[in-house]
Short mmCIF file of C-alpha atoms in Angstrom, two decimals:
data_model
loop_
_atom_site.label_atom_id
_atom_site.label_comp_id
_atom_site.label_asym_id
_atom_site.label_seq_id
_atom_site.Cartn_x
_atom_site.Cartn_y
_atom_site.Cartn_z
CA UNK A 1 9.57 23.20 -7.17
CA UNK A 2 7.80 21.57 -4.49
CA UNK A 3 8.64 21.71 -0.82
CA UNK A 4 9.67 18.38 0.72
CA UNK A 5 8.30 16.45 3.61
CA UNK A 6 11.91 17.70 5.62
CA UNK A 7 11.78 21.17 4.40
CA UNK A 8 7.95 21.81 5.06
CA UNK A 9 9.18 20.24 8.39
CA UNK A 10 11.62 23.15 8.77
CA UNK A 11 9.42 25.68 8.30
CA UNK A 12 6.68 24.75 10.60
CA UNK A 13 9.91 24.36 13.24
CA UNK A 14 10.73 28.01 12.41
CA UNK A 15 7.19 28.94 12.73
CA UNK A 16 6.85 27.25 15.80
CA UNK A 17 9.56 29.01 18.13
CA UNK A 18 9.43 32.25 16.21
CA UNK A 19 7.20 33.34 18.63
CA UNK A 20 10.27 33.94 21.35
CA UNK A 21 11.83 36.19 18.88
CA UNK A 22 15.46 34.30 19.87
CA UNK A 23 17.64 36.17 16.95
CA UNK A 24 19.32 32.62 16.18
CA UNK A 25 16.02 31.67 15.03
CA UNK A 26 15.58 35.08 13.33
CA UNK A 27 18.83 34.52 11.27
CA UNK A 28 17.47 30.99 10.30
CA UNK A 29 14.29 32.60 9.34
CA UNK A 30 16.32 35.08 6.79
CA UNK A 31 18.59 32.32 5.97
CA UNK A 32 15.55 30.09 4.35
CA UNK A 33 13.95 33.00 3.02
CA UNK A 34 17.16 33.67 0.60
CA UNK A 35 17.04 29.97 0.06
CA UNK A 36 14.05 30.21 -1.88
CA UNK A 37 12.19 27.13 -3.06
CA UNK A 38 15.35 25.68 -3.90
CA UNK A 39 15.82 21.81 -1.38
CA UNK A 40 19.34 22.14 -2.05
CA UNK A 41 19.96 25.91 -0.77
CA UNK A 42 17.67 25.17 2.27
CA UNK A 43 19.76 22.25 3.20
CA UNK A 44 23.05 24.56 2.69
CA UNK A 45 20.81 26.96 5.34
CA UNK A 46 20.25 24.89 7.78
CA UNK A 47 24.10 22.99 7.76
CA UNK A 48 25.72 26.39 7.90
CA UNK A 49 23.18 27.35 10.63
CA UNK A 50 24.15 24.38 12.49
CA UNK A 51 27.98 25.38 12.17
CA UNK A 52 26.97 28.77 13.74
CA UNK A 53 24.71 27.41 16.39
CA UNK A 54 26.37 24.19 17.22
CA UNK A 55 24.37 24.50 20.70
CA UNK A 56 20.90 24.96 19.29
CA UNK A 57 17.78 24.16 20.90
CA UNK A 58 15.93 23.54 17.98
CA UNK A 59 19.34 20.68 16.75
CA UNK A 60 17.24 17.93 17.01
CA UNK A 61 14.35 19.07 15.05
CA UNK A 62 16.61 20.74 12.65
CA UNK A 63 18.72 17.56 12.38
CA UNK A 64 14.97 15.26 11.53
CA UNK A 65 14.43 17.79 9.01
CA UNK A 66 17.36 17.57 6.98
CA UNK A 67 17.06 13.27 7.19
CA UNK A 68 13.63 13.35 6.20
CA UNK A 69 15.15 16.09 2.92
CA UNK A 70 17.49 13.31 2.65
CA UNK A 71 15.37 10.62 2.17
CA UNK A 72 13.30 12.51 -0.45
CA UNK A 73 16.34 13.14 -2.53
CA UNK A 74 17.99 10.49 -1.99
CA UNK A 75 21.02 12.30 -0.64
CA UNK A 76 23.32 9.42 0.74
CA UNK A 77 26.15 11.31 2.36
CA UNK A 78 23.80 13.31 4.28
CA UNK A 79 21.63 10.39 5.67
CA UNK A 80 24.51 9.15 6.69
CA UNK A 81 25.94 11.97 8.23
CA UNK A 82 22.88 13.17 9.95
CA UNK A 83 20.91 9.55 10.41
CA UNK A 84 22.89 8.18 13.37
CA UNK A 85 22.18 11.76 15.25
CA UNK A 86 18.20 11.00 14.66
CA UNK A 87 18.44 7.64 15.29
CA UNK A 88 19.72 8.40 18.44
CA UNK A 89 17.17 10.28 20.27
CA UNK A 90 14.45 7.77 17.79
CA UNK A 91 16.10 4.32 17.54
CA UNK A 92 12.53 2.94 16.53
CA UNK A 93 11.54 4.96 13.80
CA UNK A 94 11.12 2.41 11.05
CA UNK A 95 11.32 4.90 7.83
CA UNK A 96 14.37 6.47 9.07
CA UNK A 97 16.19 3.10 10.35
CA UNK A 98 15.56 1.46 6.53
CA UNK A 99 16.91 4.55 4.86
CA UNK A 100 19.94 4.97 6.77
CA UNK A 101 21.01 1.60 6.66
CA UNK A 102 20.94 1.51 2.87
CA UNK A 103 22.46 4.89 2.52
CA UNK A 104 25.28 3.12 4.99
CA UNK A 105 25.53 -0.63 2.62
CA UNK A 106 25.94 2.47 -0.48
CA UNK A 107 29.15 3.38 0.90
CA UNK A 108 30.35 -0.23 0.42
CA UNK A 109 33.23 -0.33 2.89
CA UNK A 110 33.17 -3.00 6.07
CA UNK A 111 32.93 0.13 8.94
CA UNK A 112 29.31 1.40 7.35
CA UNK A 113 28.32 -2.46 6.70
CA UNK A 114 28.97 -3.66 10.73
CA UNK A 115 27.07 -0.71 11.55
CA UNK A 116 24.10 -1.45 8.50
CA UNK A 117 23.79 -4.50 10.01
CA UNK A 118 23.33 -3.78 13.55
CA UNK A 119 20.53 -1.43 12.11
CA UNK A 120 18.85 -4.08 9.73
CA UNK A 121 18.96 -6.35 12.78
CA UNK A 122 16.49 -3.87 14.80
CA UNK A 123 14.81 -3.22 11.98
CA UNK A 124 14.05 -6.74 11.63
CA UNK A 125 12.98 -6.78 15.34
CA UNK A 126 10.97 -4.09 15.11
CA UNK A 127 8.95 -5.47 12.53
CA UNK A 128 8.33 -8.72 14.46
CA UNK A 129 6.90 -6.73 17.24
CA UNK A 130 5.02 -4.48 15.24
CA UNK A 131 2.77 -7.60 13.56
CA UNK A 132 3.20 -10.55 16.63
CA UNK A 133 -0.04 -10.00 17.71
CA UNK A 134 -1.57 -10.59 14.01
CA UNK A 135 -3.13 -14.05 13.17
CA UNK A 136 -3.32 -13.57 9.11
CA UNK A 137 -5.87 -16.21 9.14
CA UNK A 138 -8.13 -17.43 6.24
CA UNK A 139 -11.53 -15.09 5.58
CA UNK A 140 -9.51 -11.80 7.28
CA UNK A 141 -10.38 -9.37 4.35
CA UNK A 142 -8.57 -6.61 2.75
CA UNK A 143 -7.23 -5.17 5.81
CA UNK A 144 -5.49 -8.22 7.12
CA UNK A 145 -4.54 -8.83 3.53
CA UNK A 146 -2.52 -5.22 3.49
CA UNK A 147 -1.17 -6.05 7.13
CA UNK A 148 0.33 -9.72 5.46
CA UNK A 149 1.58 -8.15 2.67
CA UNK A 150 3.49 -5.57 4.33
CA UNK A 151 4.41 -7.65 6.74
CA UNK A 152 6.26 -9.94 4.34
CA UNK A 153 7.31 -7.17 2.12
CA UNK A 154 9.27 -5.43 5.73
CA UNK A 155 10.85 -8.82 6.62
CA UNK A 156 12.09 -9.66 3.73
CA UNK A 157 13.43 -5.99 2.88
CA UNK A 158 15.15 -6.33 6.80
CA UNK A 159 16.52 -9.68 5.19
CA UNK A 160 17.94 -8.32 1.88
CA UNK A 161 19.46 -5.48 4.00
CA UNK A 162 21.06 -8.13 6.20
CA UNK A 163 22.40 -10.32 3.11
CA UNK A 164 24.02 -6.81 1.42
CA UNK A 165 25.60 -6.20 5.01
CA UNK A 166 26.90 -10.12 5.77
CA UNK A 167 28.22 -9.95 1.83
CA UNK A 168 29.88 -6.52 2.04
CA UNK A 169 31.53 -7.69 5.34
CA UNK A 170 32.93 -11.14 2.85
CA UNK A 171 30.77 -13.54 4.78
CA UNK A 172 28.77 -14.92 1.36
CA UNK A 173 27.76 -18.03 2.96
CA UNK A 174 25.81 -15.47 5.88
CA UNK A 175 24.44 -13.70 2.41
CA UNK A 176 23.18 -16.02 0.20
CA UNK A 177 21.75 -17.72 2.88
CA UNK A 178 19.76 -14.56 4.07
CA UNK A 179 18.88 -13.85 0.75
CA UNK A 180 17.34 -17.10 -0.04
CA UNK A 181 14.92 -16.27 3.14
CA UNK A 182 14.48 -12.89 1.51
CA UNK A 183 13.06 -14.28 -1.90
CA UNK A 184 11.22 -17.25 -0.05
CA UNK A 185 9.38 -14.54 2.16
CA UNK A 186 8.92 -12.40 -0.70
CA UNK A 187 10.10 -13.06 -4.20
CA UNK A 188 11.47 -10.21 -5.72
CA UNK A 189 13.70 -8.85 -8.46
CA UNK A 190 15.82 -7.28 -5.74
CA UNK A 191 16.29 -10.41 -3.20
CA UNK A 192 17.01 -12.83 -6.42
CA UNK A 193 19.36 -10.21 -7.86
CA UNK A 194 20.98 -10.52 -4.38
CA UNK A 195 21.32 -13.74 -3.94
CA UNK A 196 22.78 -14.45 -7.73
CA UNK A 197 25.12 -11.28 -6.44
CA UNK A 198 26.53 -13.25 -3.52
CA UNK A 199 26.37 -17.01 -5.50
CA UNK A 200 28.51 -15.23 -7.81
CA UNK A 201 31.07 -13.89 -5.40
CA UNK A 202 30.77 -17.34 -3.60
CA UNK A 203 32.18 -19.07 -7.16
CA UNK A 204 28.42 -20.51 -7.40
CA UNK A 205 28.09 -19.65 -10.97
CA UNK A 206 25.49 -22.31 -11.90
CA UNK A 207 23.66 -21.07 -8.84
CA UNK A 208 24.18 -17.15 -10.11
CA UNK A 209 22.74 -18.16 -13.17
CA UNK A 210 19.63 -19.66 -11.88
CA UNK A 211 19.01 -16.82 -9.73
CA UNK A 212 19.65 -14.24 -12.35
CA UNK A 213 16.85 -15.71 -14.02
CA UNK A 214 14.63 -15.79 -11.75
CA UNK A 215 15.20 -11.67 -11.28
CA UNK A 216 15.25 -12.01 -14.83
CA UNK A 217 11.77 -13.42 -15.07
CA UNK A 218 10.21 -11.55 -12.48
CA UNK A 219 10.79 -8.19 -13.98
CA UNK A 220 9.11 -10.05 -17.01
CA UNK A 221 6.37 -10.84 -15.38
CA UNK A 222 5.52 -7.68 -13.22
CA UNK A 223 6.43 -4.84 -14.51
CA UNK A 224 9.60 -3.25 -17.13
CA UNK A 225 12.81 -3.24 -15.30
CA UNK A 226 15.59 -0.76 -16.24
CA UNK A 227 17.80 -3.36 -14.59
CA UNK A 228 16.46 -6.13 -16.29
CA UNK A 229 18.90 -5.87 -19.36
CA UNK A 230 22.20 -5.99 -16.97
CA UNK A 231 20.71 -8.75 -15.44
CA UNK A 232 20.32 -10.89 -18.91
CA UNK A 233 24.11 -9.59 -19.93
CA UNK A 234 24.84 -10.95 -16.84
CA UNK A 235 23.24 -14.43 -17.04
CA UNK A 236 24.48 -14.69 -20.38
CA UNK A 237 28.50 -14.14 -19.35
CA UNK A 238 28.06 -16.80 -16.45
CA UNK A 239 26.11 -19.42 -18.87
CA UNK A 240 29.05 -18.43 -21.53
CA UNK A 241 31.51 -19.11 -18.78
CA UNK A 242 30.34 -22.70 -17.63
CA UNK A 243 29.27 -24.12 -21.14
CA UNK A 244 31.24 -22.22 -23.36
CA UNK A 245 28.04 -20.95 -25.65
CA UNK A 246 24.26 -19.97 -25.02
CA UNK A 247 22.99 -23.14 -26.25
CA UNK A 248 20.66 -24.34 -23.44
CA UNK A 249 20.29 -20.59 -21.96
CA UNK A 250 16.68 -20.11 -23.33
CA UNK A 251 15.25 -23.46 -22.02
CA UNK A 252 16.61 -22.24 -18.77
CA UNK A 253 14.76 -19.59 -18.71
CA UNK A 254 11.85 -20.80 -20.17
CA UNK A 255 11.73 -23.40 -17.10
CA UNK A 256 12.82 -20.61 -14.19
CA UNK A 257 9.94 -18.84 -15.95
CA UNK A 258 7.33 -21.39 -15.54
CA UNK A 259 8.53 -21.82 -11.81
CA UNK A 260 8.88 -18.52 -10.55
CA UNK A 261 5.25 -18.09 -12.63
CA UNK A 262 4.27 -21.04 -9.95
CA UNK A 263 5.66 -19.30 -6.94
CA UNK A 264 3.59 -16.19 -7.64
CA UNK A 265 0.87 -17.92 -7.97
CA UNK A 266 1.18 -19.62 -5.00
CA UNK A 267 1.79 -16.44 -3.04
CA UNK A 268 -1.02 -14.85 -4.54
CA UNK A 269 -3.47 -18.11 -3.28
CA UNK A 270 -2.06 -17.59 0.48
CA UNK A 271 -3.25 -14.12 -0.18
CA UNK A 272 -6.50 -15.06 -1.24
CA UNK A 273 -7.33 -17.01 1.71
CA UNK A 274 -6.70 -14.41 3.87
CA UNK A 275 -8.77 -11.78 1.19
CA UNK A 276 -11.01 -13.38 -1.46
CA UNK A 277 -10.89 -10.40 -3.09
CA UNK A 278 -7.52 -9.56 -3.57
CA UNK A 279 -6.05 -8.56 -7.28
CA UNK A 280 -9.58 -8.96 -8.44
CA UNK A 281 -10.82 -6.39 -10.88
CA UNK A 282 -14.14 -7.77 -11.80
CA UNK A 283 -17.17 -6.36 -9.17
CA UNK A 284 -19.30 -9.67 -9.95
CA UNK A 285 -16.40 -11.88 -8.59
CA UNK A 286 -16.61 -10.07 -5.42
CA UNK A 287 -17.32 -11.88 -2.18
CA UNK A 288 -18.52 -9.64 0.55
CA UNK A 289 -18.73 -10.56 4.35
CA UNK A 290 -21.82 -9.95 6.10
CA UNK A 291 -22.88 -8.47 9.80
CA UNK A 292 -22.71 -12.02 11.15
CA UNK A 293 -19.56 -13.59 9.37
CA UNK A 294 -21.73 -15.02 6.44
CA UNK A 295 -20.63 -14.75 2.54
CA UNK A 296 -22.06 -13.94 -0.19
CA UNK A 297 -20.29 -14.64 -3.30
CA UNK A 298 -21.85 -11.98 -5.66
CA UNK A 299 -21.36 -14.22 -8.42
CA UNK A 300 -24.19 -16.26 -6.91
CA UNK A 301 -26.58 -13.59 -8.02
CA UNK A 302 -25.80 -13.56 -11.93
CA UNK A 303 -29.23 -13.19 -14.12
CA UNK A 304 -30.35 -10.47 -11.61
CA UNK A 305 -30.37 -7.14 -11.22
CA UNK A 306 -28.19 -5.72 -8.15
CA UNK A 307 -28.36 -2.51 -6.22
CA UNK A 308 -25.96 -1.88 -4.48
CA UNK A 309 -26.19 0.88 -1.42
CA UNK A 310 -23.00 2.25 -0.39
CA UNK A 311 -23.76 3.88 3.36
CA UNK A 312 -21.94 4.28 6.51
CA UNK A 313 -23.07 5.15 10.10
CA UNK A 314 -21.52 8.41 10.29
CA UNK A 315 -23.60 9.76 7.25
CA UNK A 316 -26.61 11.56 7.80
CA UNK A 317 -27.74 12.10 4.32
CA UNK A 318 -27.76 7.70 4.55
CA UNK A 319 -30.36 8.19 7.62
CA UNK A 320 -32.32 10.73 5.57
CA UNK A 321 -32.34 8.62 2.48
CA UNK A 322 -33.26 5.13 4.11
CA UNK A 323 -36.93 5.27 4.46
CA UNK A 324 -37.04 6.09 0.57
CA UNK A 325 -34.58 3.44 -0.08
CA UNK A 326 -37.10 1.04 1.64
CA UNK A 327 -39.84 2.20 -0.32
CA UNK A 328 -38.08 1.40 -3.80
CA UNK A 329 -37.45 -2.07 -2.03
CA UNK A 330 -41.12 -2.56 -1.53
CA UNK A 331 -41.93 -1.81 -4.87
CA UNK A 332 -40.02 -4.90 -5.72
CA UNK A 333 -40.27 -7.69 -2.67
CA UNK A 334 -42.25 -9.94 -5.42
CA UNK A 335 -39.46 -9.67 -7.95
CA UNK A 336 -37.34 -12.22 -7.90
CA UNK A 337 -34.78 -10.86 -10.41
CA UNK A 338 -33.91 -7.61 -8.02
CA UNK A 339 -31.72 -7.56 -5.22
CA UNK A 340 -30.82 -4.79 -3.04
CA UNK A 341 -27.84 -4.89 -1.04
CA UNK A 342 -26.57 -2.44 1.95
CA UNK A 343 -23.08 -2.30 1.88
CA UNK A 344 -21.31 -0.51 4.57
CA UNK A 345 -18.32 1.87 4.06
CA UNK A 346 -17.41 2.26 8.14
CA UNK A 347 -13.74 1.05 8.71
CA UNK A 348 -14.83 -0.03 12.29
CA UNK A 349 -17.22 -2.85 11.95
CA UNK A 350 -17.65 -2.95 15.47
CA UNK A 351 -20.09 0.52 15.36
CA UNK A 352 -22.37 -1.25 12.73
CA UNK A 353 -24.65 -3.47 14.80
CA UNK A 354 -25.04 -1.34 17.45
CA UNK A 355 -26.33 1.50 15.10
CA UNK A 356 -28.89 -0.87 13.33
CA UNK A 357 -30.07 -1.84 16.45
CA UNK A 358 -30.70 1.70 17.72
CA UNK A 359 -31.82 2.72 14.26
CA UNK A 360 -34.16 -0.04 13.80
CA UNK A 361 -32.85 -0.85 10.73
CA UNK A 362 -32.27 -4.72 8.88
CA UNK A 363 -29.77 -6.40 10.20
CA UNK A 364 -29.16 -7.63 6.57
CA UNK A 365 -25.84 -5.55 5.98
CA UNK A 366 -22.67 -6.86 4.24
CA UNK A 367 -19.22 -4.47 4.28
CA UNK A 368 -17.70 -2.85 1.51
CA UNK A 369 -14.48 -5.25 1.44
CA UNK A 370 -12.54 -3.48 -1.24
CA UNK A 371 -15.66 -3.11 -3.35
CA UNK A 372 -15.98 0.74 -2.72
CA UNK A 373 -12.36 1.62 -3.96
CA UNK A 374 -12.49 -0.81 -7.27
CA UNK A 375 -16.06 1.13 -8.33
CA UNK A 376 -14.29 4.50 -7.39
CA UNK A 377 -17.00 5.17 -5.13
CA UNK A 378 -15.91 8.24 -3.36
CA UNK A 379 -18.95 9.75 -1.74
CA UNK A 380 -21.79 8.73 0.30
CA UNK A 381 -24.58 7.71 -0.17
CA UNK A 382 -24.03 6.41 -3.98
CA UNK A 383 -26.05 3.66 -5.00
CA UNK A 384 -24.85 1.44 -7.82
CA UNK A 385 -26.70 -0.77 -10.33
CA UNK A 386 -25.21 -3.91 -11.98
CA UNK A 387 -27.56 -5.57 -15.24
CA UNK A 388 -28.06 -9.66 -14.60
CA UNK A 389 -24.53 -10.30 -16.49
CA UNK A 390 -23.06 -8.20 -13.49
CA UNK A 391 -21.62 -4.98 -15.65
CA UNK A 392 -22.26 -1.39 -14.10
CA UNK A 393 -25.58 -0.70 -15.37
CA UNK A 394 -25.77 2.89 -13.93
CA UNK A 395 -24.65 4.74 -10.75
CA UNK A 396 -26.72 7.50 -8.62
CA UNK A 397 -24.03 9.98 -6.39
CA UNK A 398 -25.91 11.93 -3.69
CA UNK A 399 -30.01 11.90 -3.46
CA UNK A 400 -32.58 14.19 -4.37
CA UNK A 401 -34.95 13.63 -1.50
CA UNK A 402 -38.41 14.51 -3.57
CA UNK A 403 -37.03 12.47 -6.29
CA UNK A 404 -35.01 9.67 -5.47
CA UNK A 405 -38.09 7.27 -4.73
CA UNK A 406 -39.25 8.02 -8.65
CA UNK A 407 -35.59 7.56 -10.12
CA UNK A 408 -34.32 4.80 -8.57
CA UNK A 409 -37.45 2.59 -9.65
CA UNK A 410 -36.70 3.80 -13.22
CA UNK A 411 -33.61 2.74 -13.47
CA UNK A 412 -34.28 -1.07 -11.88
CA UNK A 413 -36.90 -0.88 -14.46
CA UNK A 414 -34.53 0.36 -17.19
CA UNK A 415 -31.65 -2.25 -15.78
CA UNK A 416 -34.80 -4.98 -16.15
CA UNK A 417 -35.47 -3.81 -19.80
CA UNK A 418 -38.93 -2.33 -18.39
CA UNK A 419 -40.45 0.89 -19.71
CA UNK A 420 -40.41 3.50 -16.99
CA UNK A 421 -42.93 4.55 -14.90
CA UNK A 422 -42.88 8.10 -15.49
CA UNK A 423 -41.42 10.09 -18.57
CA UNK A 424 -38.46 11.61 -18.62
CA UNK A 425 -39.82 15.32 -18.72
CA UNK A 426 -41.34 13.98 -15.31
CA UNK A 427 -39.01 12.54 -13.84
CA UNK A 428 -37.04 16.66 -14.00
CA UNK A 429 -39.57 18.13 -13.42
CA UNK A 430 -40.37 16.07 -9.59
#
């Protein structure tokens, strides 16, 4: 069985302070060694070495490690037992804060929900401060496109914690409130199961209904839901309850389907101004953002041949295989149905200009943008070729320095339905 985050944790604590040869950490050391491989035994370790060193040095790091074990099996009663400890020496550790205060709203009683809320509170504030400086603004590209989405996705999780808290603690109008925010931030099978929770409690059964469906529809329309059934049995028992039969039910649906269908949609276009790119699985409908801010939509280029050079400034293979690259180029400045494109990998954008400058290089360079990932392009330099209807035509990984000038021209040729220049017995031999 694999080691978990917590446990590999433990052992490079062990490891750590084995070196003063303290015999506390010696019996811990013996203690994990009987444990064997076994998350459960280790944890039974450490707790009963805690018992017997209630004093230790190494508490704290001990304590982390059996949280973080916690989290990865999903061991409640010990986040909950251990999480406040951690908390209190880290009070800003996001992973640990969102873990503990669910493992608290599991417990269901008022005591753990004052305290989950206090926590989903900070967590909420902590999220704010983490992303006030970002501006999520139109043209940002697949970075600030991950930074928005998580962004929503953490507020509206600190939300839904909040709602479970203010309904556990019988203040539904606090909860369904909350949990409307929740799904209007980020609508999800969770925050609409939520709210049609607290509607429900709140005598809101036309409400509960409506809000079933849309959890109902969502899991529909993203992925299978093992939860999905319990929320149609429950739809179906409040519908049953206010009209006394199903008749009507599946137009319902058929209309929250259509709507929440039109609220994705609309999230997904607030994405897309921020990254053109985003969700898109076709490399032709790509548009990449070049060294001065320009676009170029690579749809524009359909009916010719693309090569595309995948480079960054840290590779020196790239620098070696440049000068060739240009001379491929050369071969085809009067073509007009061949474009080359250099398409930089670099996460800082900043270093790009800078090196071109010093290399003496074009200044014509456009950034990868999410391209690199969708053609699994894991290794640089890799040059790809797409035929004029914009379909992977061929790839090259690596270069062969004494022939990459002869088999990159072959296959533009072969991606222009030209002979080749050279046969193929050549072409291995070279």
């Amino acid at each position: 069985m694999r080691k978990s985050l917590g446990l590999l944790l433990v052992a490079a604590t062990v490891q750590l302070f084995a070196q003063r040869q303290s015999p506390e950490l010696a019996s811990l050391q013996k203690a994990l060694g009987e444990a064997g491989n076994s998350p459960l035994e280790m944890i039974l370790a450490i707790e009963d070495h805690l018992k017997e060193y209630p004093n230790s040095p190494e508490r704290a790091e001990l304590e982390r490690a059996l949280v973080k074990t916690a989290m990865d099996l999903n061991d409640d009663q010990r986040l909950v037992k251990y999480g406040e400890s951690v908390l209190s020496r880290d009070p800003n550790n996001v992973q640990v804060l969102e873990h503990v205060t669910t493992a608290l709203l599991h417990q269901g009683d008022k005591a753990h929900a004052e305290l989950a809320l206090e926590h989903a509170h900070h967590l909420a504030d902590l999220i704010q401060a983490t992303y006030q400086n970002d501006k999520f603004e139109p043209g940002g590209g697949a970075a600030q496109l991950k930074r928005k989405d998580d962004y929503d996705r953490g507020r509206a999780r600190a939300l839904l914690l909040q709602a479970r808290a203010q309904g556990l603690l019988g203040h539904n109008p606090e909860a369904i409130q909350l949990a409307q925010s929740s799904y209007s931030i980020f609508p999800s099978v969770e925050s609409a199961r939520e709210l049609a929770r607290w509607l429900s409690a709140a005598g809101k059964d036309a409400e509960a209904v409506q809000a079933f469906a849309q959890a109902f529809t969502i899991a529909g329309l993203r992925s299978a839901d093992v939860e999905g059934s319990s929320d149609r049995t429950r739809m179906s028992e409040l519908y049953r309850k206010l009209h006394g039969s199903e008749a009507g039910l599946g137009d319902l649906i058929l209309k929250t389907y259509d709507s929440t269908s039109a609220q994705l949609a609309a999230r997904r276009a607030e994405l897309h101004q921020i990254d053109p790119n985003a969700q898109l699985s076709s490399t032709i409908q790509f548009t990449l953002s070049g060294l001065n801010g320009d676009k170029l939509q690579l749809s524009s280029l359909l009916g010719k041949v693309i090569v595309l050079d995948f480079w960054a400034t840290w590779c020196v293979p790239c620098r070696e295989q440049h000068p060739l690259y240009e001379k491929v180029k050369s071969k085809f400045k009067d073509s007009g149905d061949v474009v080359f494109l250099a398409v930089d990998t670099d996460e800082d954008h900043s270093l790009v200009k800078p090196f071109l400058t010093q290399m003496k290089w074009a200044q014509n360079v456009y950034f990868e943008d999410g391209l690199q990932p969708l053609l699994q392009v894991s290794s640089i330099p890799t040059t790809v070729i797409l035929d004029k209807k914009g379909q992977i035509f061929t790839r090259m990984i690596g270069y062969l320095p004494d022939r990459f000038v002869d088999m990159l021209t072959d296959r533009v040729n072969e991606a222009l339905g030209k002979p080749r220049s050279i046969a193929p017995s050549q072409a291995t031999s070279q």
